[in-house]
């Protein structure tokens, strides 16, 4: 009994501890997720700051002083001017040529060939200037207009910040890949496919790719703008796998710790339940010892009272009705007391597992029929019809005395709670189940019945439906609990169906 109670208490304590564990782990998990989101947000912020700080240049944007003199001539011009400004620049060039001619003489010292005079170039340049001026006046008028000469995307100087990213790809205006950085072609191709789903200028997003393991990258797609002109776009990929791996590993730790916590919670719950039950068990054991001793000590005086009462009953003349009535009352109350003491002693021994059981092969049909005959005179006194449906020859291995006691309790209750002119049916039969054949004893009555909400409690010790029934029928609420103890000790089961004011049926399977 206490073992079952301890198991129930263990379940309750364990559920409480698991609830605390779940709440704690869930809080830690949400905290980790928030921290993971914070790290991703920080990576996105750093990524955007790096991209915004980068500057796309081409050769004319580079300081000429920083380049070697041999490369100055190859610097691509950024602007092309038209109109009078072009003519003035060419006149300045002619003046420079005149100065060089005066200083160096007519012949080139190194090559020992005549130098070319400026007369012919002047005519050609003048013609070129006139054509340029004429062209400028025809197309744009007298005003000077600057025309931007844009470089090709592949000629751009890549910002150094791009080298800090794991991968990048640069595209021209026709979405042709012109430059890239890649250490793993498979991963790069998957990232490029993912980047197709992202719009230029959107907030960087996380993409998952698969290689030898799961990888996570932040993807950002940005346009290439120079002098308010779009030359294409570029995509950068930042590896954030470590952030997600950290979260995944922490989740695994939480799962393992939860499993370990459940196991520990079961152990702690069992220990707490055991300690909580110790004082209860001590008190219950003390009560059981007292009941056993008291019951045993009461048997002797009760036996003496019964013997004395029977002696007096034989000595008193039948004409003395008053005296005989007193003796009969003493005898009946002594019998009730004796039954109570016997039941208490049985339960005490049952709890201590000290009931002497002598199991043997027996005929249940004969045993049940014999118990039915014992109570027929009580049924006749109330005009109750007792019907027996006995299948002969049903064999069973059990304790004859204890089984007779259990059947007697059920038959006695059926007759007690059946009103006059009612009916009690006692039946025994073999029932075929999936695994084996069992004997089923059914005892039905047409009595007052049991309320549905009380059916679960009728096998509890000292449980009575109401005080009025106790006064009418006697008893102390121990019979059904004893019957259940005996039947379950034999490996059987007992069930009950009842409808108020119609009747009750008890079914015993052995």
Coordinates of C-alpha atoms in Angstrom, one line a residue:
X1 CA 0.0 0.0 0.0
X2 CA 2.7 2.5 1.0
X3 CA 4.8 1.4 -2.0
X4 CA 2.0 2.5 -4.3
X5 CA 1.5 5.7 -2.4
X6 CA 5.2 6.5 -2.6
X7 CA 5.2 5.9 -6.3
X8 CA 2.3 8.3 -6.7
X9 CA 4.0 10.9 -4.6
X10 CA 7.2 10.3 -6.6
X11 CA 5.3 11.1 -9.8
X12 CA 3.9 14.3 -8.3
X13 CA 7.2 15.5 -7.0
X14 CA 8.9 14.5 -10.3
X15 CA 6.4 16.5 -12.3
X16 CA 7.0 19.5 -10.2
X17 CA 10.7 19.3 -10.6
X18 CA 10.4 18.7 -14.3
X19 CA 8.1 21.7 -14.6
X20 CA 10.8 23.8 -12.9
X21 CA 13.4 22.3 -15.2
X22 CA 11.4 23.0 -18.3
X23 CA 10.8 26.6 -17.3
X24 CA 14.5 27.1 -16.6
X25 CA 15.7 25.5 -19.8
X26 CA 13.1 27.4 -21.8
X27 CA 14.3 30.6 -20.3
X28 CA 17.9 29.8 -21.1
X29 CA 16.9 28.8 -24.6
X30 CA 15.1 32.1 -25.2
X31 CA 18.0 34.0 -23.8
X32 CA 20.4 32.1 -26.2
X33 CA 18.1 32.8 -29.2
X34 CA 18.0 36.5 -28.3
X35 CA 21.8 36.6 -27.9
X36 CA 22.1 34.8 -31.3
X37 CA 19.8 37.4 -32.9
X38 CA 21.9 40.1 -31.3
X39 CA 25.1 38.7 -32.7
X40 CA 23.5 38.4 -36.2
X41 CA 22.3 42.0 -35.9
X42 CA 25.8 43.1 -34.9
X43 CA 27.2 41.2 -37.9
X44 CA 24.7 42.9 -40.2
X45 CA 25.5 46.3 -38.7
X46 CA 29.2 45.7 -39.2
X47 CA 28.6 44.5 -42.7
X48 CA 26.6 47.5 -43.7
X49 CA 29.1 49.9 -42.1
X50 CA 31.9 48.2 -44.0
X51 CA 30.0 48.4 -47.3
X52 CA 29.0 52.0 -46.8
X53 CA 32.6 53.0 -46.0
X54 CA 33.9 51.4 -49.2
X55 CA 34.5 53.6 -52.2
X56 CA 34.6 52.4 -55.8
X57 CA 37.3 54.1 -57.9
X58 CA 38.9 53.8 -61.2
X59 CA 42.3 55.0 -62.4
X60 CA 41.5 58.7 -62.8
X61 CA 40.4 58.8 -59.2
X62 CA 43.9 57.8 -58.0
X63 CA 46.5 60.4 -57.2
X64 CA 49.0 60.7 -60.1
X65 CA 51.7 61.6 -57.6
X66 CA 51.4 58.1 -56.1
X67 CA 52.0 56.4 -59.5
X68 CA 55.3 56.0 -61.3
X69 CA 56.1 58.5 -64.1
X70 CA 55.9 55.9 -66.7
X71 CA 52.2 55.1 -65.7
X72 CA 51.0 58.7 -65.8
X73 CA 50.5 58.6 -69.5
X74 CA 48.2 55.6 -69.2
X75 CA 45.8 57.1 -66.7
X76 CA 42.4 57.1 -68.2
X77 CA 40.8 60.6 -68.2
X78 CA 37.7 61.1 -66.1
X79 CA 36.2 64.0 -68.1
X80 CA 36.4 65.1 -71.7
X81 CA 36.0 68.9 -72.3
X82 CA 34.7 70.5 -75.5
X83 CA 34.6 74.2 -76.9
X84 CA 37.2 77.1 -76.5
X85 CA 38.8 75.3 -73.6
X86 CA 40.2 72.7 -76.0
X87 CA 41.6 75.4 -78.3
X88 CA 43.3 77.2 -75.4
X89 CA 44.9 73.9 -74.2
X90 CA 46.3 73.3 -77.6
X91 CA 47.8 76.9 -77.8
X92 CA 49.5 76.3 -74.5
X93 CA 50.9 73.1 -75.9
X94 CA 52.3 75.0 -79.0
X95 CA 54.0 77.5 -76.7
X96 CA 55.7 74.7 -74.8
X97 CA 56.9 73.2 -78.1
X98 CA 58.5 76.6 -79.1
X99 CA 60.4 76.8 -75.8
X100 CA 61.7 73.3 -76.3
X101 CA 62.8 74.1 -79.8
X102 CA 64.8 77.2 -78.6
X103 CA 66.5 75.2 -75.9
X104 CA 67.3 72.1 -77.7
X105 CA 68.2 73.3 -81.1
X106 CA 67.2 72.1 -84.5
X107 CA 68.6 68.6 -84.1
X108 CA 68.0 65.9 -81.6
X109 CA 71.2 65.1 -79.9
X110 CA 70.4 61.5 -79.2
X111 CA 68.9 60.5 -82.5
X112 CA 71.1 62.8 -84.7
X113 CA 68.1 63.6 -87.0
X114 CA 66.5 66.8 -87.8
X115 CA 63.8 67.8 -85.4
X116 CA 60.3 68.3 -86.8
X117 CA 59.4 71.9 -87.1
X118 CA 56.2 73.3 -85.6
X119 CA 54.9 74.9 -88.8
X120 CA 53.2 71.8 -90.1
X121 CA 51.7 70.7 -86.8
X122 CA 50.4 74.2 -86.2
X123 CA 48.4 74.0 -89.4
X124 CA 47.1 70.5 -88.5
X125 CA 46.3 71.5 -84.9
X126 CA 44.6 74.7 -86.1
X127 CA 42.5 72.7 -88.5
X128 CA 41.7 70.3 -85.7
X129 CA 40.7 73.2 -83.4
X130 CA 38.6 74.7 -86.1
X131 CA 36.8 71.4 -86.6
X132 CA 36.3 71.0 -82.9
X133 CA 35.0 74.5 -82.5
X134 CA 32.7 74.1 -85.5
X135 CA 31.5 70.8 -84.2
X136 CA 31.0 72.3 -80.7
X137 CA 29.0 75.2 -82.1
X138 CA 26.9 73.0 -84.3
X139 CA 26.0 70.5 -81.5
X140 CA 26.1 72.4 -78.2
X141 CA 26.5 76.0 -78.9
X142 CA 29.1 78.3 -77.6
X143 CA 28.9 77.1 -74.0
X144 CA 31.4 74.4 -72.7
X145 CA 29.8 71.1 -71.7
X146 CA 31.5 68.3 -69.7
X147 CA 30.8 64.8 -70.8
X148 CA 31.5 61.9 -68.3
X149 CA 33.4 59.0 -69.7
X150 CA 32.5 55.9 -67.6
X151 CA 34.9 53.0 -67.2
X152 CA 34.0 49.4 -67.7
X153 CA 33.0 47.4 -64.6
X154 CA 35.9 45.1 -64.9
X155 CA 38.3 48.1 -64.9
X156 CA 37.2 49.3 -61.5
X157 CA 39.5 49.3 -58.5
X158 CA 38.0 46.9 -56.0
X159 CA 37.7 48.3 -52.4
X160 CA 40.0 46.6 -50.0
X161 CA 37.2 46.0 -47.6
X162 CA 35.8 43.3 -49.9
X163 CA 38.8 41.2 -49.3
X164 CA 37.7 40.8 -45.7
X165 CA 34.6 38.8 -46.8
X166 CA 34.6 35.1 -47.4
X167 CA 33.2 35.4 -51.0
X168 CA 32.2 38.2 -53.3
X169 CA 30.9 38.6 -56.8
X170 CA 30.9 41.7 -59.1
X171 CA 28.4 42.0 -61.9
X172 CA 28.0 44.6 -64.7
X173 CA 24.8 46.2 -65.8
X174 CA 24.0 43.1 -67.9
X175 CA 24.3 40.9 -64.8
X176 CA 27.5 39.3 -66.2
X177 CA 29.9 38.1 -63.6
X178 CA 33.1 40.1 -64.1
X179 CA 35.1 39.4 -60.9
X180 CA 34.8 37.2 -57.9
X181 CA 36.5 35.7 -54.8
X182 CA 35.9 32.1 -54.0
X183 CA 37.7 29.4 -52.0
X184 CA 35.0 26.8 -52.5
X185 CA 33.3 26.5 -55.8
X186 CA 30.4 24.4 -54.5
X187 CA 29.6 26.8 -51.7
X188 CA 30.1 29.8 -54.0
X189 CA 27.6 28.5 -56.6
X190 CA 25.0 27.8 -53.8
X191 CA 25.5 31.3 -52.4
X192 CA 25.1 32.8 -55.9
X193 CA 21.8 31.0 -56.3
X194 CA 20.7 32.2 -52.9
X195 CA 21.7 35.8 -53.8
X196 CA 19.3 35.8 -56.8
X197 CA 16.4 36.0 -54.4
X198 CA 17.7 39.2 -52.8
X199 CA 17.0 42.7 -54.1
X200 CA 19.7 45.3 -54.3
X201 CA 19.9 47.5 -51.2
X202 CA 17.9 45.1 -49.0
X203 CA 19.0 44.4 -45.5
X204 CA 21.5 41.5 -45.5
X205 CA 19.9 38.1 -44.9
X206 CA 21.1 34.7 -43.6
X207 CA 21.3 31.8 -46.1
X208 CA 22.0 28.2 -45.3
X209 CA 24.2 26.1 -47.6
X210 CA 25.4 22.6 -47.4
X211 CA 28.9 21.3 -48.0
X212 CA 30.6 18.8 -45.7
X213 CA 28.5 20.4 -43.0
X214 CA 25.8 23.1 -42.7
X215 CA 27.2 26.6 -43.3
X216 CA 25.5 29.9 -42.7
X217 CA 26.3 33.2 -44.6
X218 CA 25.1 36.7 -44.5
X219 CA 24.4 37.9 -48.0
X220 CA 24.3 41.6 -49.0
X221 CA 23.6 42.9 -52.6
X222 CA 24.6 46.5 -53.3
X223 CA 24.7 48.6 -56.5
X224 CA 28.0 50.1 -57.9
X225 CA 27.4 53.9 -58.2
X226 CA 30.1 56.3 -59.6
X227 CA 29.2 60.0 -60.3
X228 CA 25.5 59.0 -59.8
X229 CA 25.9 56.5 -62.6
X230 CA 25.1 52.7 -62.0
X231 CA 27.9 50.5 -63.4
X232 CA 26.5 47.2 -62.0
X233 CA 26.2 45.6 -58.6
X234 CA 28.2 43.4 -56.3
X235 CA 27.3 40.7 -53.7
X236 CA 29.3 40.0 -50.6
X237 CA 29.0 36.9 -48.4
X238 CA 30.1 36.8 -44.7
X239 CA 30.5 33.5 -42.9
X240 CA 28.4 33.5 -39.7
X241 CA 28.4 29.7 -39.2
X242 CA 30.1 30.0 -35.8
X243 CA 27.2 31.9 -34.4
X244 CA 24.7 29.2 -35.4
X245 CA 27.0 26.4 -34.4
X246 CA 27.3 27.9 -31.0
X247 CA 23.5 28.1 -30.7
X248 CA 23.2 24.5 -31.9
X249 CA 25.8 23.2 -29.5
X250 CA 24.1 25.0 -26.6
X251 CA 20.8 23.5 -27.6
X252 CA 22.3 20.1 -27.5
X253 CA 23.7 20.8 -24.0
X254 CA 20.3 21.9 -22.9
X255 CA 18.7 18.7 -24.3
X256 CA 21.3 16.5 -22.6
X257 CA 21.0 18.5 -19.3
X258 CA 17.2 18.1 -19.5
X259 CA 17.4 14.4 -19.9
X260 CA 19.9 14.2 -17.0
X261 CA 17.6 16.5 -15.0
X262 CA 14.6 14.3 -15.6
X263 CA 16.5 11.3 -14.3
X264 CA 17.8 13.2 -11.3
X265 CA 14.3 14.6 -10.7
X266 CA 12.9 11.1 -10.5
X267 CA 15.5 10.1 -7.9
X268 CA 15.0 13.3 -5.9
X269 CA 11.2 12.8 -6.1
X270 CA 11.5 9.3 -4.9
X271 CA 13.7 10.3 -1.9
X272 CA 11.4 13.2 -1.0
X273 CA 8.4 10.9 -1.2
X274 CA 10.1 8.3 1.0
X275 CA 11.1 10.9 3.6
X276 CA 7.6 12.4 3.6
X277 CA 6.0 9.0 4.2
X278 CA 8.3 7.9 7.0
X279 CA 6.3 9.5 9.8
X280 CA 3.1 8.3 8.2
X281 CA 4.4 4.8 7.9
X282 CA 5.6 4.8 11.5
X283 CA 2.2 6.0 12.7
X284 CA 0.4 3.4 10.5
X285 CA 2.6 0.6 11.7
X286 CA 1.9 1.6 15.3
X287 CA -1.8 1.6 14.6
X288 CA -1.6 -1.8 12.9
X289 CA 0.3 -3.3 15.9
X290 CA -2.3 -1.9 18.2
X291 CA -5.2 -3.3 16.2
X292 CA -3.6 -6.7 15.9
X293 CA -2.9 -6.8 19.6
X294 CA -6.2 -5.4 20.6
X295 CA -8.1 -7.8 18.2
X296 CA -6.2 -10.7 19.5
X297 CA -6.8 -9.7 23.1
X298 CA -10.5 -9.1 22.5
X299 CA -11.1 -12.5 20.9
X300 CA -10.7 -14.3 24.3
X301 CA -13.2 -12.2 26.3
X302 CA -15.6 -12.2 23.3
X303 CA -15.5 -15.9 23.1
X304 CA -16.2 -16.1 26.9
X305 CA -19.2 -13.7 26.5
X306 CA -20.6 -15.8 23.6
X307 CA -20.2 -19.0 25.6
X308 CA -21.8 -17.5 28.7
X309 CA -24.6 -16.1 26.7
X310 CA -25.4 -19.4 25.1
X311 CA -25.3 -21.0 28.6
X312 CA -27.7 -18.5 30.0
X313 CA -30.0 -18.9 27.0
X314 CA -30.3 -22.6 27.8
X315 CA -30.9 -22.0 31.5
X316 CA -33.7 -19.3 31.1
X317 CA -37.2 -20.6 30.7
X318 CA -38.9 -19.8 27.4
X319 CA -41.7 -18.2 29.2
X320 CA -39.5 -15.5 30.5
X321 CA -39.5 -13.5 27.3
X322 CA -38.0 -10.4 28.7
X323 CA -34.9 -12.2 30.0
X324 CA -34.6 -14.2 26.8
X325 CA -34.8 -11.0 24.8
X326 CA -31.9 -9.5 26.8
X327 CA -29.8 -12.6 26.3
X328 CA -30.6 -12.6 22.5
X329 CA -29.5 -8.9 22.3
X330 CA -26.3 -9.6 24.1
X331 CA -25.6 -12.6 21.8
X332 CA -26.3 -10.6 18.6
X333 CA -24.1 -7.7 19.6
X334 CA -21.3 -10.1 20.7
X335 CA -21.5 -11.7 17.3
X336 CA -21.2 -8.3 15.6
X337 CA -18.3 -7.4 17.8
X338 CA -16.6 -10.7 17.1
X339 CA -17.0 -10.2 13.4
X340 CA -15.5 -6.7 13.6
X341 CA -12.5 -8.0 15.6
X342 CA -12.1 -10.8 13.1
X343 CA -12.1 -8.3 10.2
X344 CA -9.7 -6.0 11.9
X345 CA -7.4 -8.8 12.6
X346 CA -7.6 -10.0 9.0
X347 CA -6.7 -6.5 7.6
X348 CA -3.8 -6.1 10.1
X349 CA -2.4 -9.4 9.0
X350 CA -3.0 -8.5 5.3
X351 CA -1.1 -5.3 5.7
X352 CA 1.8 -7.1 7.3
X353 CA 1.6 -9.9 4.8
X354 CA 1.2 -12.5 7.5
X355 CA -2.1 -14.1 6.4
X356 CA -1.8 -17.9 6.5
X357 CA -2.9 -19.0 3.1
X358 CA -3.4 -22.7 2.3
X359 CA -4.0 -22.9 -1.5
X360 CA -5.3 -26.2 -2.9
X361 CA -7.2 -27.5 -5.9
X362 CA -10.9 -27.0 -5.2
X363 CA -14.3 -27.0 -6.9
X364 CA -15.6 -23.4 -7.1
X365 CA -19.0 -24.6 -8.1
X366 CA -19.5 -26.6 -4.9
X367 CA -17.9 -23.8 -2.7
X368 CA -20.2 -21.1 -4.1
X369 CA -23.3 -23.3 -3.8
X370 CA -22.4 -24.0 -0.1
X371 CA -22.0 -20.3 0.7
X372 CA -25.3 -19.6 -1.0
X373 CA -27.1 -22.2 1.2
X374 CA -25.8 -20.5 4.4
X375 CA -27.6 -17.3 3.6
X376 CA -30.9 -18.8 2.3
X377 CA -32.6 -18.6 5.7
X378 CA -31.9 -14.9 5.9
X379 CA -33.3 -14.5 2.4
X380 CA -36.4 -16.5 3.3
X381 CA -37.0 -14.2 6.3
X382 CA -37.2 -11.2 3.9
X383 CA -39.1 -13.1 1.2
X384 CA -36.2 -12.7 -1.2
X385 CA -35.9 -15.2 -4.0
X386 CA -32.4 -16.6 -4.4
X387 CA -31.7 -18.0 -7.9
X388 CA -28.6 -20.1 -8.5
X389 CA -27.1 -20.6 -12.0
X390 CA -24.2 -22.9 -11.2
X391 CA -22.0 -24.5 -13.9
X392 CA -20.8 -27.7 -12.3
X393 CA -17.2 -28.9 -12.2
X394 CA -15.3 -25.5 -12.3
X395 CA -11.9 -26.1 -10.8
X396 CA -9.6 -23.6 -9.3
X397 CA -6.4 -23.5 -7.2
X398 CA -6.9 -21.3 -4.2
X399 CA -7.5 -21.0 -0.4
X400 CA -10.9 -22.5 0.3
X401 CA -11.5 -20.6 3.6
X402 CA -10.6 -17.2 2.2
X403 CA -12.6 -17.6 -1.0
X404 CA -15.6 -18.7 1.0
X405 CA -15.2 -15.6 3.1
X406 CA -15.1 -13.3 0.0
X407 CA -18.2 -15.0 -1.6
X408 CA -20.0 -14.9 1.8
X409 CA -19.4 -11.1 2.0
X410 CA -20.8 -10.5 -1.4
X411 CA -23.9 -12.7 -0.9
X412 CA -24.5 -11.2 2.5
X413 CA -24.4 -7.6 1.1
X414 CA -26.8 -8.6 -1.7
X415 CA -29.4 -9.9 0.7
X416 CA -28.9 -7.1 3.2
X417 CA -29.5 -4.3 0.6
X418 CA -32.4 -6.0 -1.2
X419 CA -35.8 -5.1 -0.1
X420 CA -38.5 -7.6 0.7
X421 CA -39.9 -9.7 -2.2
X422 CA -36.7 -8.9 -4.2
X423 CA -34.4 -11.2 -6.0
X424 CA -30.8 -12.3 -5.8
X425 CA -29.0 -14.2 -8.6
X426 CA -25.8 -16.2 -7.9
X427 CA -24.0 -17.4 -11.0
X428 CA -20.7 -19.1 -11.9
X429 CA -19.4 -19.9 -15.3
X430 CA -16.2 -20.3 -17.4
X431 CA -15.2 -17.4 -19.5
X432 CA -12.9 -17.7 -22.5
X433 CA -10.3 -14.9 -22.8
X434 CA -7.5 -14.3 -25.3
X435 CA -4.9 -16.0 -23.1
X436 CA -6.8 -18.4 -20.9
X437 CA -10.1 -19.6 -19.5
X438 CA -11.2 -17.9 -16.2
X439 CA -14.0 -18.6 -13.8
X440 CA -16.5 -15.7 -13.4
X441 CA -18.7 -15.4 -10.4
X442 CA -21.6 -13.0 -10.7
X443 CA -23.8 -11.9 -7.8
X444 CA -26.7 -9.6 -8.7
X445 CA -29.5 -8.1 -6.6
X446 CA -32.6 -6.0 -7.1
X447 CA -31.7 -3.8 -4.2
X448 CA -31.4 0.0 -3.5
X449 CA -28.3 0.3 -5.8
X450 CA -25.2 2.6 -5.4
X451 CA -24.9 6.1 -6.8
X452 CA -22.5 6.4 -9.7
X453 CA -20.3 8.9 -8.1
X454 CA -19.8 6.6 -5.1
X455 CA -18.8 3.4 -7.0
X456 CA -15.1 4.3 -6.9
X457 CA -15.1 4.5 -3.1
X458 CA -17.0 1.4 -2.0
X459 CA -13.9 -0.8 -1.7
X460 CA -12.2 1.7 0.7
X461 CA -11.9 0.7 4.4
X462 CA -14.6 1.9 6.7
X463 CA -16.4 3.6 3.8
X464 CA -20.2 3.8 4.2
X465 CA -22.6 5.5 1.8
X466 CA -24.6 7.1 4.5
X467 CA -25.4 6.6 8.2
X468 CA -29.0 5.5 7.6
X469 CA -27.8 2.4 5.8
X470 CA -25.4 1.5 8.6
X471 CA -28.2 1.6 11.1
X472 CA -30.5 -0.5 8.9
X473 CA -28.0 -3.2 7.8
X474 CA -25.3 -3.0 10.4
X475 CA -21.7 -3.5 9.5
X476 CA -18.6 -1.3 9.6
X477 CA -17.6 -0.7 6.0
X478 CA -14.9 -3.4 6.0
X479 CA -16.5 -6.3 4.1
X480 CA -15.9 -5.2 0.5
X481 CA -12.4 -4.1 1.2
X482 CA -11.7 -7.5 2.7
X483 CA -13.3 -9.3 -0.3
X484 CA -11.2 -7.2 -2.7
X485 CA -8.0 -8.1 -0.7
X486 CA -8.7 -11.8 -0.9
X487 CA -9.6 -11.8 -4.6
X488 CA -6.6 -9.7 -5.6
X489 CA -4.4 -11.9 -3.4
X490 CA -5.6 -14.8 -5.6
X491 CA -4.6 -12.9 -8.8
X492 CA -8.2 -12.1 -9.7
X493 CA -10.3 -8.9 -10.1
X494 CA -13.6 -7.6 -8.9
X495 CA -15.9 -5.1 -10.7
X496 CA -19.2 -3.5 -9.9
X497 CA -22.1 -2.1 -11.9
X498 CA -25.0 -0.4 -10.2
X499 CA -28.1 1.7 -10.9
X500 CA -29.8 3.4 -8.0
X501 CA -33.2 1.8 -7.0
X502 CA -32.7 -0.9 -9.6
X503 CA -29.9 -3.1 -8.4
X504 CA -26.2 -3.9 -8.2
X505 CA -24.0 -6.6 -9.8
X506 CA -20.6 -7.7 -8.6
X507 CA -18.4 -9.7 -11.0
X508 CA -15.4 -11.6 -9.8
X509 CA -12.9 -13.1 -12.3
X510 CA -10.5 -15.8 -11.1

